[in-house]
Amino acid sequence: MQIVRQALTVTDLTRKIKQILESGFPSIAVQGEISNFKRHSSGHLYFTMKDESAQLPCVMWRSRATVLSFTPEDGAKVIAAGRITVYEVRGTYQLDVQSIRPLGAGELQAAFEKLKKKLEGEGLFDPARKRPLPAYPKRIGIVTSPTGAVLQDMKNVFRRRFPGLELIMIPVRVQGAGAAAEIAEAVDDLSRYASIDLVIVARGGGSMEDLWPFNEEVVARAIARCRVPVVSAVGHETDFTIADFVADVRAPTPSAAAELVVPDRREILENVADSWYRIQQSVLGIVSDKRERIHNLLNSYAFNRPVDLLRQHSQHADETLRALHRVAAHAFALTSARQGSLDQRLKALDPRLALRRGYAIVRKDRSIVSSTVQVHGGDSVDLEFQDGRVRSTIE
Amino acid sequence: MAAKKKESPGTFEDSLGRLEEIVQRLEQGDVPLEQAMHLYEEGLALSRVCAGKLKAAELVLKRLSKDAEGNFSLLDEKE
């Protein structure tokens, strides 16, 4: 058998393989057991991942290796995420590892505890670092998956409680290889982007492996250096992640985070109405207080002195008048009494009374004769009796 | 959006705070009548502004995107 095809150079072939492999596996996660683990003096990590029937050379560059949440060691079962690269010089392919985490609950728990202890030792969980949330945020940054119910749930709560908001979202993957790096970058971006009042990092419920990105150091560091308060809302109420410990506030669920960061507008409306009511009551109180004081002043002794004086004068006048009446009545009584006695006396002087008793009046030439010397014999006189006159002659 | 916030009569929070202040001042009781009337008018205006803001508000969702140079832009997010 003859070789008739045109021969490629080794370099050409390797380049073709490189192109196919690198474009075919740009982002993968692979699980296996670590062997031949070496930390080079440069800080890069070299190891092999293997299972029963295959092995894969791996490299993790120093820049990524420094934020590892656990120390890989031979025999550890892990999931490594990254891309396939071809090392042309040796004609080998390898996994360029971007992140690595333990596989299996036990290892995850151990890694979790280790990172937790480390960050706690740095004071990242210190209550004094926790910043208060703004009372009335206007712009809220949200780092979460664009798909799924989480964003929708939060929007529903915001609409119900306090719709006057701008939500600034950065969609990220929230699980799997590379998710932690995306989450960390999104938090950093929102931190750099001006005029955001707070950031919510949210994810729905899942297994510990699903939630793992929120237990990675890159995410914890990004949250810790964020310039505005961060609320973590990862998984269900019982799930605690490293992100929860570093965040300024931990919300048990994404919906709870939305509840927590904005007030209920109905409550504020009630408060506003209450304030307005109290203002009205206060002012009414002040006005009626002033009115009462004016009223009291008007009723006071000083203000009523003239009236009082008038009343006194009036009373005095009344009394004077009454006295006057009394005096007048007395005077009248006196006068009329005197009048009566005069009448009597006048009546007593009436000569006709004497005539009735048998006396007679003697007149000569119409003058009354009261003495014998006034008459002489032969004089003609008139005698007046009570019932008439008689002419007679003196002898 | 380049305009400074302070140019407006104040943020919502400021308005609410001022409203509280007015209530407290009036409830102290020793306010002269003329000042009380001014506070009353201010309180009326503030409570209207606050209630208006609360009732008129609409939720807006945007996406923060970053270009290759790291410059940000806000995109309207479709529902």
CSV table of C-alpha atoms in Angstrom, one decimal:
chain,number,residue,atom,x,y,z
A,1,MET,CA,0.0,0.0,0.0
A,2,GLN,CA,1.4,3.3,-1.1
A,3,ILE,CA,1.0,6.7,0.6
A,4,VAL,CA,-0.5,8.8,-2.2
A,5,ARG,CA,-2.1,11.6,-0.2
A,6,GLN,CA,-0.3,14.9,0.2
A,7,ALA,CA,1.5,14.9,3.5
A,8,LEU,CA,0.9,17.6,6.1
A,9,THR,CA,3.6,18.9,8.3
A,10,VAL,CA,3.4,18.0,12.0
A,11,THR,CA,2.8,21.7,12.7
A,12,ASP,CA,0.0,22.0,10.2
A,13,LEU,CA,-1.7,18.9,11.6
A,14,THR,CA,-1.3,20.0,15.2
A,15,ARG,CA,-2.7,23.4,14.3
A,16,LYS,CA,-5.8,21.7,12.7
A,17,ILE,CA,-6.3,19.5,15.7
A,18,LYS,CA,-5.9,22.6,17.9
A,19,GLN,CA,-8.5,24.5,16.0
A,20,ILE,CA,-11.0,21.6,16.1
A,21,LEU,CA,-10.4,20.8,19.7
A,22,GLU,CA,-10.4,24.4,21.0
A,23,SER,CA,-13.4,25.5,19.1
A,24,GLY,CA,-15.2,22.2,20.0
A,25,PHE,CA,-14.7,22.5,23.7
A,26,PRO,CA,-14.6,26.2,24.6
A,27,SER,CA,-16.4,25.8,27.9
A,28,ILE,CA,-16.9,22.5,29.6
A,29,ALA,CA,-17.1,20.9,33.0
A,30,VAL,CA,-15.5,17.6,33.7
A,31,GLN,CA,-15.6,15.4,36.8
A,32,GLY,CA,-12.9,13.0,38.0
A,33,GLU,CA,-10.3,12.2,40.5
A,34,ILE,CA,-7.2,14.3,41.0
A,35,SER,CA,-3.8,12.6,40.7
A,36,ASN,CA,-0.2,13.9,40.3
A,37,PHE,CA,-1.1,17.2,41.9
A,38,LYS,CA,1.8,19.7,41.7
A,39,ARG,CA,1.9,23.3,42.7
A,40,HIS,CA,4.7,24.9,40.7
A,41,SER,CA,6.9,27.6,42.2
A,42,SER,CA,5.3,30.0,39.6
A,43,GLY,CA,2.0,29.5,41.3
A,44,HIS,CA,0.5,27.5,38.5
A,45,LEU,CA,-1.2,24.2,39.4
A,46,TYR,CA,-0.6,21.0,37.3
A,47,PHE,CA,-2.5,17.8,37.8
A,48,THR,CA,-4.2,15.0,36.1
A,49,MET,CA,-7.9,14.1,36.3
A,50,LYS,CA,-8.7,10.5,35.8
A,51,ASP,CA,-11.4,7.8,36.2
A,52,GLU,CA,-11.3,4.1,35.7
A,53,SER,CA,-10.4,4.2,32.0
A,54,ALA,CA,-9.1,7.6,31.0
A,55,GLN,CA,-7.0,10.5,32.1
A,56,LEU,CA,-6.8,14.2,31.3
A,57,PRO,CA,-3.9,16.6,31.9
A,58,CYS,CA,-5.0,19.8,33.6
A,59,VAL,CA,-3.4,23.2,34.2
A,60,MET,CA,-4.7,26.0,36.4
A,61,TRP,CA,-2.9,29.3,36.0
A,62,ARG,CA,-1.9,31.2,39.1
A,63,SER,CA,-4.4,34.1,38.6
A,64,ARG,CA,-7.2,31.6,39.0
A,65,ALA,CA,-5.5,29.4,41.5
A,66,THR,CA,-5.3,32.1,44.0
A,67,VAL,CA,-9.1,32.2,44.5
A,68,LEU,CA,-9.6,28.5,45.0
A,69,SER,CA,-12.0,27.8,47.7
A,70,PHE,CA,-10.2,24.5,48.6
A,71,THR,CA,-6.9,22.9,48.2
A,72,PRO,CA,-7.0,20.1,45.6
A,73,GLU,CA,-5.1,17.0,46.5
A,74,ASP,CA,-4.5,13.6,45.1
A,75,GLY,CA,-7.5,11.3,45.3
A,76,ALA,CA,-10.0,14.2,45.7
A,77,LYS,CA,-13.0,13.9,43.5
A,78,VAL,CA,-13.7,17.2,41.8
A,79,ILE,CA,-15.5,19.0,39.0
A,80,ALA,CA,-13.2,21.2,37.0
A,81,ALA,CA,-14.5,23.8,34.6
A,82,GLY,CA,-12.6,25.4,31.7
A,83,ARG,CA,-11.7,24.8,28.1
A,84,ILE,CA,-9.6,22.4,26.1
A,85,THR,CA,-6.3,23.7,24.8
A,86,VAL,CA,-3.6,22.1,22.8
A,87,TYR,CA,0.0,22.3,23.8
A,88,GLU,CA,1.6,22.1,20.4
A,89,VAL,CA,5.2,21.7,21.6
A,90,ARG,CA,4.4,18.4,23.1
A,91,GLY,CA,1.4,17.4,21.0
A,92,THR,CA,-0.8,17.1,23.9
A,93,TYR,CA,-4.2,18.5,24.9
A,94,GLN,CA,-5.1,19.6,28.3
A,95,LEU,CA,-7.9,21.2,30.3
A,96,ASP,CA,-7.2,24.9,31.0
A,97,VAL,CA,-9.0,25.0,34.4
A,98,GLN,CA,-10.9,28.1,35.2
A,99,SER,CA,-12.6,26.9,38.4
A,100,ILE,CA,-12.6,23.7,40.4
A,101,ARG,CA,-14.7,22.5,43.2
A,102,PRO,CA,-15.1,19.3,45.2
A,103,LEU,CA,-17.5,16.7,44.0
A,104,GLY,CA,-19.7,15.1,46.6
A,105,ALA,CA,-21.5,16.4,49.7
A,106,GLY,CA,-18.7,15.7,52.1
A,107,GLU,CA,-16.0,17.4,50.1
A,108,LEU,CA,-18.3,20.4,49.3
A,109,GLN,CA,-19.1,20.7,53.0
A,110,ALA,CA,-15.4,20.6,53.9
A,111,ALA,CA,-14.6,23.2,51.2
A,112,PHE,CA,-17.4,25.4,52.5
A,113,GLU,CA,-16.3,25.3,56.1
A,114,LYS,CA,-12.7,26.0,55.0
A,115,LEU,CA,-13.6,29.1,53.0
A,116,LYS,CA,-16.0,30.2,55.7
A,117,LYS,CA,-13.2,30.0,58.3
A,118,LYS,CA,-10.8,31.8,56.1
A,119,LEU,CA,-13.1,34.7,55.3
A,120,GLU,CA,-14.3,34.9,58.8
A,121,GLY,CA,-10.7,35.2,59.9
A,122,GLU,CA,-10.3,38.2,57.6
A,123,GLY,CA,-13.3,39.9,59.3
A,124,LEU,CA,-15.5,39.7,56.1
A,125,PHE,CA,-18.5,38.6,58.1
A,126,ASP,CA,-18.0,41.2,60.8
A,127,PRO,CA,-21.4,42.7,61.8
A,128,ALA,CA,-19.6,46.1,61.8
A,129,ARG,CA,-19.1,45.8,58.0
A,130,LYS,CA,-22.8,45.4,57.4
A,131,ARG,CA,-24.2,48.5,55.8
A,132,PRO,CA,-27.9,49.5,56.3
A,133,LEU,CA,-30.1,49.4,53.3
A,134,PRO,CA,-31.5,52.7,51.9
A,135,ALA,CA,-35.0,53.3,53.1
A,136,TYR,CA,-36.3,54.3,49.7
A,137,PRO,CA,-34.2,52.9,46.9
A,138,LYS,CA,-34.8,54.1,43.4
A,139,ARG,CA,-32.5,51.9,41.4
A,140,ILE,CA,-31.9,48.3,42.3
A,141,GLY,CA,-29.2,46.2,40.7
A,142,ILE,CA,-30.1,42.6,40.3
A,143,VAL,CA,-27.7,39.8,39.5
A,144,THR,CA,-29.6,36.6,38.6
A,145,SER,CA,-30.6,34.3,35.8
A,146,PRO,CA,-32.8,35.9,33.1
A,147,THR,CA,-34.7,32.7,32.8
A,148,GLY,CA,-36.7,31.0,35.5
A,149,ALA,CA,-39.2,32.3,38.0
A,150,VAL,CA,-36.8,34.2,40.3
A,151,LEU,CA,-36.7,37.5,38.4
A,152,GLN,CA,-40.5,37.3,37.7
A,153,ASP,CA,-41.2,36.6,41.4
A,154,MET,CA,-39.2,39.6,42.4
A,155,LYS,CA,-40.8,41.8,39.9
A,156,ASN,CA,-44.2,40.8,41.1
A,157,VAL,CA,-43.3,41.8,44.7
A,158,PHE,CA,-41.8,45.1,43.6
A,159,ARG,CA,-45.0,45.9,41.6
A,160,ARG,CA,-47.2,45.1,44.5
A,161,ARG,CA,-45.2,46.9,47.2
A,162,PHE,CA,-43.4,49.8,45.6
A,163,PRO,CA,-43.6,50.0,41.8
A,164,GLY,CA,-41.7,53.3,41.5
A,165,LEU,CA,-38.4,51.6,40.8
A,166,GLU,CA,-35.8,51.0,38.2
A,167,LEU,CA,-34.4,47.5,38.2
A,168,ILE,CA,-31.0,47.2,36.6
A,169,MET,CA,-30.4,43.6,35.8
A,170,ILE,CA,-27.3,41.8,34.7
A,171,PRO,CA,-28.2,38.3,33.5
A,172,VAL,CA,-25.8,35.6,34.6
A,173,ARG,CA,-25.6,31.9,34.8
A,174,VAL,CA,-26.3,30.9,38.4
A,175,GLN,CA,-25.0,27.3,38.3
A,176,GLY,CA,-22.4,25.3,36.6
A,177,ALA,CA,-18.9,26.0,35.3
A,178,GLY,CA,-18.0,29.7,35.0
A,179,ALA,CA,-21.1,30.8,36.9
A,180,ALA,CA,-19.1,32.1,39.9
A,181,ALA,CA,-16.9,34.2,37.6
A,182,GLU,CA,-20.0,35.7,35.9
A,183,ILE,CA,-21.7,36.5,39.1
A,184,ALA,CA,-18.6,38.2,40.5
A,185,GLU,CA,-18.1,40.2,37.4
A,186,ALA,CA,-21.8,41.3,37.4
A,187,VAL,CA,-21.5,42.5,41.0
A,188,ASP,CA,-18.3,44.4,40.2
A,189,ASP,CA,-20.0,46.0,37.2
A,190,LEU,CA,-23.0,47.1,39.2
A,191,SER,CA,-20.6,48.4,41.8
A,192,ARG,CA,-18.8,50.5,39.2
A,193,TYR,CA,-21.9,51.6,37.5
A,194,ALA,CA,-23.1,54.8,39.1
A,195,SER,CA,-26.4,55.6,40.8
A,196,ILE,CA,-27.4,52.1,42.0
A,197,ASP,CA,-28.7,52.1,45.5
A,198,LEU,CA,-28.2,48.4,46.3
A,199,VAL,CA,-27.6,45.1,44.6
A,200,ILE,CA,-29.5,41.9,45.0
A,201,VAL,CA,-27.7,38.6,44.2
A,202,ALA,CA,-30.4,36.0,43.7
A,203,ARG,CA,-30.9,32.4,42.8
A,204,GLY,CA,-33.8,30.0,43.2
A,205,GLY,CA,-33.6,26.8,45.2
A,206,GLY,CA,-31.3,23.9,44.3
A,207,SER,CA,-28.9,21.3,45.6
A,208,MET,CA,-25.7,22.3,47.3
A,209,GLU,CA,-23.9,21.6,44.1
A,210,ASP,CA,-26.4,23.9,42.2
A,211,LEU,CA,-25.8,26.7,44.7
A,212,TRP,CA,-22.1,26.2,44.7
A,213,PRO,CA,-21.1,29.3,42.7
A,214,PHE,CA,-22.3,31.3,45.7
A,215,ASN,CA,-19.9,29.5,47.9
A,216,GLU,CA,-16.9,30.5,45.8
A,217,GLU,CA,-14.4,33.0,46.9
A,218,VAL,CA,-14.6,35.2,43.7
A,219,VAL,CA,-18.3,35.9,44.5
A,220,ALA,CA,-17.5,36.5,48.2
A,221,ARG,CA,-14.8,39.0,47.3
A,222,ALA,CA,-16.9,40.8,44.8
A,223,ILE,CA,-19.7,41.2,47.3
A,224,ALA,CA,-17.3,42.4,50.0
A,225,ARG,CA,-15.9,45.1,47.8
A,226,CYS,CA,-19.2,46.3,46.3
A,227,ARG,CA,-19.6,50.0,46.9
A,228,VAL,CA,-23.3,49.7,47.6
A,229,PRO,CA,-25.1,47.4,50.0
A,230,VAL,CA,-25.6,43.8,48.8
A,231,VAL,CA,-28.5,41.6,49.6
A,232,SER,CA,-28.0,37.9,49.0
A,233,ALA,CA,-31.1,35.8,48.2
A,234,VAL,CA,-29.8,32.3,47.3
A,235,GLY,CA,-31.9,29.2,47.4
A,236,HIS,CA,-34.5,28.5,50.1
A,237,GLU,CA,-34.7,29.6,53.6
A,238,THR,CA,-32.6,26.7,55.0
A,239,ASP,CA,-29.7,27.3,52.5
A,240,PHE,CA,-26.8,29.2,53.7
A,241,THR,CA,-24.0,30.2,51.3
A,242,ILE,CA,-20.8,32.0,51.8
A,243,ALA,CA,-22.4,34.9,49.8
A,244,ASP,CA,-25.0,35.1,52.6
A,245,PHE,CA,-22.4,35.6,55.2
A,246,VAL,CA,-20.5,38.3,53.3
A,247,ALA,CA,-23.6,40.2,52.1
A,248,ASP,CA,-24.9,43.1,54.1
A,249,VAL,CA,-28.2,41.5,54.4
A,250,ARG,CA,-29.3,37.9,53.8
A,251,ALA,CA,-32.8,37.3,52.5
A,252,PRO,CA,-34.2,33.8,52.9
A,253,THR,CA,-35.5,33.8,49.3
A,254,PRO,CA,-35.5,36.1,46.3
A,255,SER,CA,-39.1,37.1,46.9
A,256,ALA,CA,-38.2,37.9,50.5
A,257,ALA,CA,-35.3,40.0,49.3
A,258,ALA,CA,-37.7,42.1,47.2
A,259,GLU,CA,-40.0,42.5,50.2
A,260,LEU,CA,-37.1,43.5,52.4
A,261,VAL,CA,-35.5,46.2,50.2
A,262,VAL,CA,-38.6,48.3,49.5
A,263,PRO,CA,-41.2,49.5,51.8
A,264,ASP,CA,-44.9,48.8,51.2
A,265,ARG,CA,-46.3,51.9,49.5
A,266,ARG,CA,-49.7,51.3,51.2
A,267,GLU,CA,-48.0,51.7,54.5
A,268,ILE,CA,-46.3,54.9,53.4
A,269,LEU,CA,-49.6,56.2,51.9
A,270,GLU,CA,-51.1,55.5,55.3
A,271,ASN,CA,-48.3,57.3,57.0
A,272,VAL,CA,-48.7,60.3,54.7
A,273,ALA,CA,-52.4,60.3,55.4
A,274,ASP,CA,-51.8,60.0,59.1
A,275,SER,CA,-49.2,62.9,59.0
A,276,TRP,CA,-51.7,65.0,57.1
A,277,TYR,CA,-54.4,64.2,59.6
A,278,ARG,CA,-52.2,65.0,62.5
A,279,ILE,CA,-51.2,68.3,60.9
A,280,GLN,CA,-54.8,69.2,60.5
A,281,GLN,CA,-55.6,68.3,64.1
A,282,SER,CA,-52.7,70.2,65.4
A,283,VAL,CA,-53.5,73.3,63.5
A,284,LEU,CA,-57.2,73.0,64.5
A,285,GLY,CA,-56.0,72.6,68.1
A,286,ILE,CA,-53.8,75.7,67.8
A,287,VAL,CA,-56.6,77.7,66.3
A,288,SER,CA,-59.2,76.6,68.8
A,289,ASP,CA,-56.7,77.2,71.6
A,290,LYS,CA,-56.2,80.8,70.4
A,291,ARG,CA,-60.0,81.2,70.0
A,292,GLU,CA,-60.5,80.1,73.6
A,293,ARG,CA,-57.8,82.4,74.8
A,294,ILE,CA,-59.5,85.3,73.0
A,295,HIS,CA,-62.8,84.2,74.5
A,296,ASN,CA,-61.3,84.1,78.0
A,297,LEU,CA,-59.8,87.5,77.5
A,298,LEU,CA,-63.1,88.9,76.5
A,299,ASN,CA,-64.6,87.4,79.6
A,300,SER,CA,-61.8,88.6,81.8
A,301,TYR,CA,-62.3,91.3,84.5
A,302,ALA,CA,-60.2,93.8,82.7
A,303,PHE,CA,-62.1,93.6,79.5
A,304,ASN,CA,-65.4,93.7,81.3
A,305,ARG,CA,-64.6,96.7,83.6
A,306,PRO,CA,-66.5,99.2,81.4
A,307,VAL,CA,-69.5,96.9,81.2
A,308,ASP,CA,-69.3,96.4,84.8
A,309,LEU,CA,-69.1,100.1,85.5
A,310,LEU,CA,-72.0,100.6,83.3
A,311,ARG,CA,-74.0,98.0,85.1
A,312,GLN,CA,-73.0,99.6,88.4
A,313,HIS,CA,-74.1,103.0,87.1
A,314,SER,CA,-77.2,101.5,85.8
A,315,GLN,CA,-77.9,99.9,89.1
A,316,HIS,CA,-77.2,103.2,90.9
A,317,ALA,CA,-79.5,104.9,88.5
A,318,ASP,CA,-82.2,102.4,89.2
A,319,GLU,CA,-81.7,102.8,92.9
A,320,THR,CA,-81.8,106.6,92.6
A,321,LEU,CA,-85.0,106.3,90.6
A,322,ARG,CA,-86.5,104.0,93.1
A,323,ALA,CA,-85.6,106.4,95.9
A,324,LEU,CA,-87.0,109.2,93.9
A,325,HIS,CA,-90.2,107.4,93.5
A,326,ARG,CA,-90.3,106.7,97.2
A,327,VAL,CA,-89.7,110.4,98.1
A,328,ALA,CA,-92.3,111.5,95.5
A,329,ALA,CA,-94.8,109.1,96.8
A,330,HIS,CA,-94.2,110.2,100.3
A,331,ALA,CA,-94.4,113.8,99.3
A,332,PHE,CA,-97.6,113.1,97.5
A,333,ALA,CA,-99.0,111.2,100.5
A,334,LEU,CA,-98.1,114.1,102.8
A,335,THR,CA,-99.6,116.6,100.5
A,336,SER,CA,-102.8,114.7,100.0
A,337,ALA,CA,-103.1,114.2,103.8
A,338,ARG,CA,-102.8,117.9,104.3
A,339,GLN,CA,-105.3,118.5,101.6
A,340,GLY,CA,-107.7,116.2,103.4
A,341,SER,CA,-107.4,118.1,106.7
A,342,LEU,CA,-107.8,121.4,105.0
A,343,ASP,CA,-110.9,120.2,103.3
A,344,GLN,CA,-112.2,119.2,106.7
A,345,ARG,CA,-111.4,122.5,108.2
A,346,LEU,CA,-112.9,124.3,105.3
A,347,LYS,CA,-116.0,122.2,105.6
A,348,ALA,CA,-116.1,122.9,109.3
A,349,LEU,CA,-116.1,126.6,108.4
A,350,ASP,CA,-119.1,126.3,106.1
A,351,PRO,CA,-121.8,128.5,107.7
A,352,ARG,CA,-124.5,126.4,106.2
A,353,LEU,CA,-123.6,123.7,108.7
A,354,ALA,CA,-124.4,126.2,111.5
A,355,LEU,CA,-127.7,127.0,109.8
A,356,ARG,CA,-128.6,123.3,109.9
A,357,ARG,CA,-128.0,123.3,113.6
A,358,GLY,CA,-130.5,126.2,114.0
A,359,TYR,CA,-128.4,129.3,113.6
A,360,ALA,CA,-129.4,132.1,111.2
A,361,ILE,CA,-127.4,134.7,109.4
A,362,VAL,CA,-128.6,138.3,109.7
A,363,ARG,CA,-127.8,140.6,106.9
A,364,LYS,CA,-128.6,144.3,106.7
A,365,ASP,CA,-128.1,145.8,103.3
A,366,ARG,CA,-126.4,142.5,102.2
A,367,SER,CA,-123.7,142.9,105.0
A,368,ILE,CA,-123.6,140.3,107.7
A,369,VAL,CA,-124.7,141.7,111.1
A,370,SER,CA,-122.5,140.3,113.8
A,371,SER,CA,-123.2,142.9,116.6
A,372,THR,CA,-126.2,144.7,118.2
A,373,VAL,CA,-124.7,148.1,117.5
A,374,GLN,CA,-125.1,147.6,113.8
A,375,VAL,CA,-128.9,147.7,114.0
A,376,HIS,CA,-131.5,150.2,115.2
A,377,GLY,CA,-135.2,149.9,115.8
A,378,GLY,CA,-137.1,150.0,112.5
A,379,ASP,CA,-134.2,148.7,110.4
A,380,SER,CA,-135.1,146.1,107.9
A,381,VAL,CA,-132.9,143.0,107.9
A,382,ASP,CA,-132.8,139.6,106.0
A,383,LEU,CA,-132.6,136.4,108.0
A,384,GLU,CA,-131.1,133.5,106.3
A,385,PHE,CA,-132.1,130.0,107.5
A,386,GLN,CA,-131.0,126.8,106.1
A,387,ASP,CA,-133.9,126.5,103.8
A,388,GLY,CA,-134.5,130.1,102.7
A,389,ARG,CA,-134.6,133.8,103.5
A,390,VAL,CA,-137.2,135.9,105.5
A,391,ARG,CA,-137.5,139.7,105.6
A,392,SER,CA,-138.1,141.2,109.0
A,393,THR,CA,-138.0,144.5,110.9
A,394,ILE,CA,-136.0,145.2,114.1
A,395,GLU,CA,-138.3,146.6,116.8
B,1,MET,CA,-30.7,62.2,33.9
B,2,ALA,CA,-27.6,64.4,34.0
B,3,ALA,CA,-29.4,66.9,36.2
B,4,LYS,CA,-28.6,66.9,39.8
B,5,LYS,CA,-31.2,65.5,42.1
B,6,LYS,CA,-31.0,68.5,44.4
B,7,GLU,CA,-32.4,70.8,41.8
B,8,SER,CA,-35.8,69.2,42.2
B,9,PRO,CA,-37.8,70.1,45.4
B,10,GLY,CA,-36.1,67.1,46.9
B,11,THR,CA,-36.1,63.3,46.9
B,12,PHE,CA,-39.1,61.3,48.0
B,13,GLU,CA,-37.2,60.5,51.2
B,14,ASP,CA,-36.6,64.3,51.9
B,15,SER,CA,-40.3,65.0,51.4
B,16,LEU,CA,-41.4,62.3,53.8
B,17,GLY,CA,-38.8,63.5,56.3
B,18,ARG,CA,-40.0,67.1,56.1
B,19,LEU,CA,-43.6,65.9,56.5
B,20,GLU,CA,-42.6,64.1,59.8
B,21,GLU,CA,-40.8,67.2,60.9
B,22,ILE,CA,-43.8,69.4,60.4
B,23,VAL,CA,-46.0,67.0,62.4
B,24,GLN,CA,-43.5,67.0,65.2
B,25,ARG,CA,-43.2,70.7,65.2
B,26,LEU,CA,-46.9,71.3,65.2
B,27,GLU,CA,-47.5,68.7,67.9
B,28,GLN,CA,-45.1,70.4,70.2
B,29,GLY,CA,-47.9,72.9,70.6
B,30,ASP,CA,-46.1,76.2,71.1
B,31,VAL,CA,-46.2,77.2,67.5
B,32,PRO,CA,-47.3,80.8,66.7
B,33,LEU,CA,-50.5,80.9,64.7
B,34,GLU,CA,-49.0,82.4,61.6
B,35,GLN,CA,-46.2,79.8,61.5
B,36,ALA,CA,-48.7,77.1,62.1
B,37,MET,CA,-50.6,78.2,59.0
B,38,HIS,CA,-47.5,78.1,56.9
B,39,LEU,CA,-46.6,74.7,58.2
B,40,TYR,CA,-50.2,73.6,57.4
B,41,GLU,CA,-49.8,74.7,53.8
B,42,GLU,CA,-46.4,73.1,53.4
B,43,GLY,CA,-47.7,69.9,54.9
B,44,LEU,CA,-50.7,69.9,52.5
B,45,ALA,CA,-48.4,70.3,49.5
B,46,LEU,CA,-45.9,67.7,50.7
B,47,SER,CA,-48.6,65.1,51.5
B,48,ARG,CA,-50.0,65.6,48.0
B,49,VAL,CA,-46.6,65.3,46.4
B,50,CYS,CA,-45.8,62.1,48.3
B,51,ALA,CA,-49.1,60.5,47.7
B,52,GLY,CA,-48.8,61.4,44.0
B,53,LYS,CA,-45.4,59.9,43.6
B,54,LEU,CA,-46.5,56.7,45.3
B,55,LYS,CA,-49.6,56.3,43.1
B,56,ALA,CA,-48.1,57.2,39.8
B,57,ALA,CA,-45.1,55.0,39.9
B,58,GLU,CA,-44.3,52.4,37.3
B,59,LEU,CA,-41.8,49.5,37.5
B,60,VAL,CA,-39.0,49.8,34.9
B,61,LEU,CA,-36.7,46.9,34.0
B,62,LYS,CA,-33.4,47.5,32.3
B,63,ARG,CA,-30.3,45.5,31.5
B,64,LEU,CA,-26.8,46.8,32.1
B,65,SER,CA,-24.6,45.8,29.3
B,66,LYS,CA,-20.9,46.4,28.8
B,67,ASP,CA,-19.0,46.7,25.5
B,68,ALA,CA,-15.5,45.5,24.8
B,69,GLU,CA,-13.9,48.6,26.3
B,70,GLY,CA,-15.9,48.2,29.5
B,71,ASN,CA,-18.3,51.1,28.8
B,72,PHE,CA,-21.8,50.6,30.2
B,73,SER,CA,-25.1,51.1,28.5
B,74,LEU,CA,-28.6,50.5,29.7
B,75,LEU,CA,-31.0,48.6,27.5
B,76,ASP,CA,-34.7,48.4,27.9
B,77,GLU,CA,-35.6,44.8,28.8
B,78,LYS,CA,-38.6,43.3,27.1
B,79,GLU,CA,-41.1,41.6,29.2
